[in-house]
Short mmCIF file of C-alpha atoms in Angstrom, two decimals:
data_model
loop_
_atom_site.label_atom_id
_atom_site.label_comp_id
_atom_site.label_asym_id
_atom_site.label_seq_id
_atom_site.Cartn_x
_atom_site.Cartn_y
_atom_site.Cartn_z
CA UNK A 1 18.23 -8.11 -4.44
CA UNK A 2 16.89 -4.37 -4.68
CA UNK A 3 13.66 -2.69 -4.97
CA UNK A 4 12.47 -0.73 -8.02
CA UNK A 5 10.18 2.21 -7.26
CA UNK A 6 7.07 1.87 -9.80
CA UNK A 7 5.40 4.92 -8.54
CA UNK A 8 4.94 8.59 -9.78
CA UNK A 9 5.32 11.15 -7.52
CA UNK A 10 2.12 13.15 -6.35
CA UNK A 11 2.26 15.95 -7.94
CA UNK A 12 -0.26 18.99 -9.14
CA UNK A 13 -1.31 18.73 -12.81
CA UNK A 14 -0.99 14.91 -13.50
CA UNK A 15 -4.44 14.11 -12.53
CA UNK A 16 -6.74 12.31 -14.38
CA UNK A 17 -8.97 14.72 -16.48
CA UNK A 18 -11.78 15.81 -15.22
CA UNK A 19 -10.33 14.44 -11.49
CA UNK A 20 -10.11 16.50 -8.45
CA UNK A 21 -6.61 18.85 -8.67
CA UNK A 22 -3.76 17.78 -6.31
CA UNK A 23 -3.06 20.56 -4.90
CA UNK A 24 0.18 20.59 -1.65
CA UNK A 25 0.67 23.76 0.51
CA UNK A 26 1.91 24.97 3.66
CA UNK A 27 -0.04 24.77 6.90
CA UNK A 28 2.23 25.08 9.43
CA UNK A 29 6.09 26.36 9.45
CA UNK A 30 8.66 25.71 11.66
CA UNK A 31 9.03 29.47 11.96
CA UNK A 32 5.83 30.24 13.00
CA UNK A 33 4.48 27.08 14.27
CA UNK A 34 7.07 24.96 15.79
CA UNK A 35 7.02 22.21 13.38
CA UNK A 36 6.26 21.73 9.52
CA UNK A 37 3.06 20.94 8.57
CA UNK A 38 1.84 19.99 4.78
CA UNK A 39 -2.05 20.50 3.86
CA UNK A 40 -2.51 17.79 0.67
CA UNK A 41 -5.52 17.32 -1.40
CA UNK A 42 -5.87 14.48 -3.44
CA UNK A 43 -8.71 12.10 -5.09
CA UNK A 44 -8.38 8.41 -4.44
CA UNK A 45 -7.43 8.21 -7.65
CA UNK A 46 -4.38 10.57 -7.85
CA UNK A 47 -0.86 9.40 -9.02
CA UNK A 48 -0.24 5.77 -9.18
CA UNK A 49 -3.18 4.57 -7.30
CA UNK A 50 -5.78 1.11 -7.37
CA UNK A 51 -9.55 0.93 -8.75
CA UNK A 52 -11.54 -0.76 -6.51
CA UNK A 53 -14.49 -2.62 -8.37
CA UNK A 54 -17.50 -0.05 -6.91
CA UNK A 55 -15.03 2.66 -8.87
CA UNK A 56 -17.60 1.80 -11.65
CA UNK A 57 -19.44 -1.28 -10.50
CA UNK A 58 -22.83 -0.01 -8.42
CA UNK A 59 -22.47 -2.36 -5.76
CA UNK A 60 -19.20 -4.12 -6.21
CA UNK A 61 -16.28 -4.21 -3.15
CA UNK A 62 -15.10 -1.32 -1.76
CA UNK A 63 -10.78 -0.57 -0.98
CA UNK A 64 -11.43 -1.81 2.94
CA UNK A 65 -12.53 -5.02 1.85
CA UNK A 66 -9.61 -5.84 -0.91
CA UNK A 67 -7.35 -7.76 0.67
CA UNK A 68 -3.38 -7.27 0.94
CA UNK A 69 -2.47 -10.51 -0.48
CA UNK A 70 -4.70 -9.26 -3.85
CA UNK A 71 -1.82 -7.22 -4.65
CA UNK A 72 1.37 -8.90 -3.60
CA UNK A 73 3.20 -11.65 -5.60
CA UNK A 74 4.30 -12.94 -8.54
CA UNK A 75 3.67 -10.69 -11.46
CA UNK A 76 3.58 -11.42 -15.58
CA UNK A 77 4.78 -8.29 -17.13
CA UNK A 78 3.65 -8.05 -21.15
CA UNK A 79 6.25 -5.63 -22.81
CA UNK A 80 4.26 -4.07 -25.82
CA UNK A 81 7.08 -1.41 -26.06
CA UNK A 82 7.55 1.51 -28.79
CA UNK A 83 3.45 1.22 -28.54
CA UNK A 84 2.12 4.38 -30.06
CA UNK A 85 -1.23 6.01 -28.71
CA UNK A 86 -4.41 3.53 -30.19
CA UNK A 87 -5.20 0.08 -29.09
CA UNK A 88 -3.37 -2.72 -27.86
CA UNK A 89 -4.99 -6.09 -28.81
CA UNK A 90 -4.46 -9.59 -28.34
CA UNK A 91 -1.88 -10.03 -30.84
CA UNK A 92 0.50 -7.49 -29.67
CA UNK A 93 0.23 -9.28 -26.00
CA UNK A 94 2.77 -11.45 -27.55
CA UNK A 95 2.65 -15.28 -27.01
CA UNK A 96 0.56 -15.77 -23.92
CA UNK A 97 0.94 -18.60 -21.75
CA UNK A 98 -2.54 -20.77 -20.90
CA UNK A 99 -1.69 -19.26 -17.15
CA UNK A 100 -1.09 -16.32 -16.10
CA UNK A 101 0.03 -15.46 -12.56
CA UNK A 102 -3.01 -13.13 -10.80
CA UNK A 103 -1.39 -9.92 -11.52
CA UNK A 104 -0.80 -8.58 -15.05
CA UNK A 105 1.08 -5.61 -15.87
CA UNK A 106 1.18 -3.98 -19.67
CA UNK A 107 4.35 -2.14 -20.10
CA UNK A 108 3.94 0.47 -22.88
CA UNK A 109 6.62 2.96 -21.74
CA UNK A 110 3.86 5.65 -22.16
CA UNK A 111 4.96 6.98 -18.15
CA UNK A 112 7.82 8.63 -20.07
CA UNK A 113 5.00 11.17 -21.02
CA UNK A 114 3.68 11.98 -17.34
CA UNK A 115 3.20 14.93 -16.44
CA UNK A 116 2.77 16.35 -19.74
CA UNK A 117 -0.23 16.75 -22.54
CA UNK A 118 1.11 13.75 -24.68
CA UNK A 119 0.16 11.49 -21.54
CA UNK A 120 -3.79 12.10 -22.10
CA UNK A 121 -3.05 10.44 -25.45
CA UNK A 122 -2.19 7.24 -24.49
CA UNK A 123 -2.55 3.28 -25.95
CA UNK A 124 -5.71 1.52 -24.59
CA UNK A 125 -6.35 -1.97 -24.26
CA UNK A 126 -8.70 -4.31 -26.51
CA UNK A 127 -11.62 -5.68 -24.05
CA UNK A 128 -10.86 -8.71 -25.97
CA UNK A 129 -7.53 -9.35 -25.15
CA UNK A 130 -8.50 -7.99 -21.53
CA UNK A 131 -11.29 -10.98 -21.54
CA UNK A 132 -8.29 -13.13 -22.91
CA UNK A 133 -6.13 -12.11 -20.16
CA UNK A 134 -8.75 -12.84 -17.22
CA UNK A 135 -9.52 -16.16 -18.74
CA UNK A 136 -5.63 -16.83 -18.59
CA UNK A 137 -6.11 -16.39 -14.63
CA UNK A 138 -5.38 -12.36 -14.14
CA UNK A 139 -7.26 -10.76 -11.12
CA UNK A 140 -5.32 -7.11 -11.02
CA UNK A 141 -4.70 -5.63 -14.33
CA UNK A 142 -1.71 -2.47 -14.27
CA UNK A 143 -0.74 -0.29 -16.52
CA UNK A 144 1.69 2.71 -17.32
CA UNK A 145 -0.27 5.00 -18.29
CA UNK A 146 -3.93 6.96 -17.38
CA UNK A 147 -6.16 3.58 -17.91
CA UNK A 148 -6.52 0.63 -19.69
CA UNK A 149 -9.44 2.09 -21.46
CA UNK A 150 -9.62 5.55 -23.92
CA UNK A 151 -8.91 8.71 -22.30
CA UNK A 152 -12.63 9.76 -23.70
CA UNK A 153 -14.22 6.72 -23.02
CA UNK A 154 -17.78 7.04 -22.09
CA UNK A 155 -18.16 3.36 -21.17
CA UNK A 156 -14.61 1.99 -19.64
CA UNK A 157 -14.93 -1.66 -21.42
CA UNK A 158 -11.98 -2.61 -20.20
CA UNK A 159 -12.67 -1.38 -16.61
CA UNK A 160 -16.21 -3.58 -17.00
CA UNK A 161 -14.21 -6.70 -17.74
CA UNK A 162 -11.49 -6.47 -14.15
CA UNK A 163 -13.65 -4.48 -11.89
CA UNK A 164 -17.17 -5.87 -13.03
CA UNK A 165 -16.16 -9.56 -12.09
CA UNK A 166 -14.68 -8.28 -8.71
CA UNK A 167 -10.68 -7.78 -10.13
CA UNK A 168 -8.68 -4.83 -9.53
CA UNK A 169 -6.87 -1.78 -11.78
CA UNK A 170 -3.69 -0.23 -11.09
CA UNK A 171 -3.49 3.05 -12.55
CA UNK A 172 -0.36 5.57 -13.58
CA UNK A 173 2.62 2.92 -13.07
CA UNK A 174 6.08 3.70 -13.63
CA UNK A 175 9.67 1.72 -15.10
CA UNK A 176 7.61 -1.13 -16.01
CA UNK A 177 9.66 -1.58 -19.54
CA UNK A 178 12.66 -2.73 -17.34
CA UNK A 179 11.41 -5.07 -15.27
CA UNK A 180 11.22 -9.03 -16.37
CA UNK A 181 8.52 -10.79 -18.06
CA UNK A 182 8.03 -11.95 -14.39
CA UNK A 183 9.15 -10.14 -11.21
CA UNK A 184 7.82 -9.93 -7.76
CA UNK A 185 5.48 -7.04 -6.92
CA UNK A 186 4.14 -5.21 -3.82
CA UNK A 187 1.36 -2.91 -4.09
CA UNK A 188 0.18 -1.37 -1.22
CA UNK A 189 -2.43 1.40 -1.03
CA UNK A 190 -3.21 3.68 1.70
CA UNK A 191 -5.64 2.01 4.14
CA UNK A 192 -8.89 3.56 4.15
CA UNK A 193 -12.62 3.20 4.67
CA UNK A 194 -15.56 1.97 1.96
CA UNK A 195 -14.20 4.31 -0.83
CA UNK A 196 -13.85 3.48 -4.65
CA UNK A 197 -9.90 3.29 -5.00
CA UNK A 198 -6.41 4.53 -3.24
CA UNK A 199 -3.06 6.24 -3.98
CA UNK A 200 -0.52 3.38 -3.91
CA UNK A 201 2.97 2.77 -3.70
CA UNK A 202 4.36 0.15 -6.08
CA UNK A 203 7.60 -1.52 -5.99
CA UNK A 204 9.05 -4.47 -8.08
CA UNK A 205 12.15 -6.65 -6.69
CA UNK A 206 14.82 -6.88 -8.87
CA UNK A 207 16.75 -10.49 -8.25
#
């Protein structure tokens, strides 16, 4: 058994429009200082990182009170590859079992364009076949690419269907058109207070 790395690396430029810039620079050298330092900025949405439901719910759970176990387990991966920027709807979801295992992830293959302009143009999800999906048991909804939703989406339906009945998002995934239709996953953010989401780092086993 190995591990397969499903996260991007933080890097400046690849953050979401509009988003705070990740910007990495020296604050202390070994010449001068003794020991090497890094200063990092980031959002908590930077990279491959988690939505927590108050990302657009007023009110809804903050990242200190999701729970590890939300985002570890088995995993249903739906391979909609050779998808093209526009929307992804229940159809091309493939044949859907009446269960689905809590975490969902839509492989599109559209990481192959992070890092670059093409990425802001990426396939969204129906909210139908997002309501399909969380009536089919999902709970944590990933994706390969900026969101589930339009990149100029005023609204986020898809983001009102996960987070605005208490489920999670997982943002800016990578390799998910070689893993299984199911796989084990482990997603584990960076623990911090009552804020609206976290960088992550993602990793699938491969049996």
């Amino acid at each position: 058994m190995s591990w397969i790395d499903l996260t991007h690396t933080l890097q400046p430029g690849t953050e979401y429009p509009g988003d705070p810039p990740i910007t990495i620079e020296p604050a202390l050298t070994l010449a001068a200082d003794g020991a090497a330092v890094a200063a990092l900025h980031l959002s908590t949405h930077s990279g491959t990182h988690v939505d927590a439901p108050c990302h657009t719910v007023p009110g809804g759970r903050t990242m200190d009170e999701v729970s590890v176990d939300e985002l570890i387990g088995t995993a249903a991966v739906l391979h909609v590859g050779g998808q093209e920027a526009g929307t992804i709807g229940l159809a091309d979801l493939g044949d859907l079992p009446a269960r689905l295992p809590s975490i969902v992830l839509v492989a599109t293959g559209w990481d192959r364009w992070f890092g670059t302009e093409r990425y802001r143009r990426h396939p969204a999800l129906a909210p139908e076949a997002a309501e399909s999906l969380w009536e089919r048991g999902m709970r944590v909804l990933g994706v390969d690419c900026y969101s589930p939703d339009p990149i100029d989406s005023v609204d986020f339906p898809v983001h009102r269907v996960v987070l605005g009945r208490d489920g999670l998002i997982v943002e800016n995934l990578r390799g998910l058109t070689a893993l299984p239709a199911k796989c084990e996953v482990g997603i584990h953010p960076i623990k911090v207070g009552p804020f609206d989401g976290a960088p992550v780092r993602a990793l699938a086993l491969r049996t």
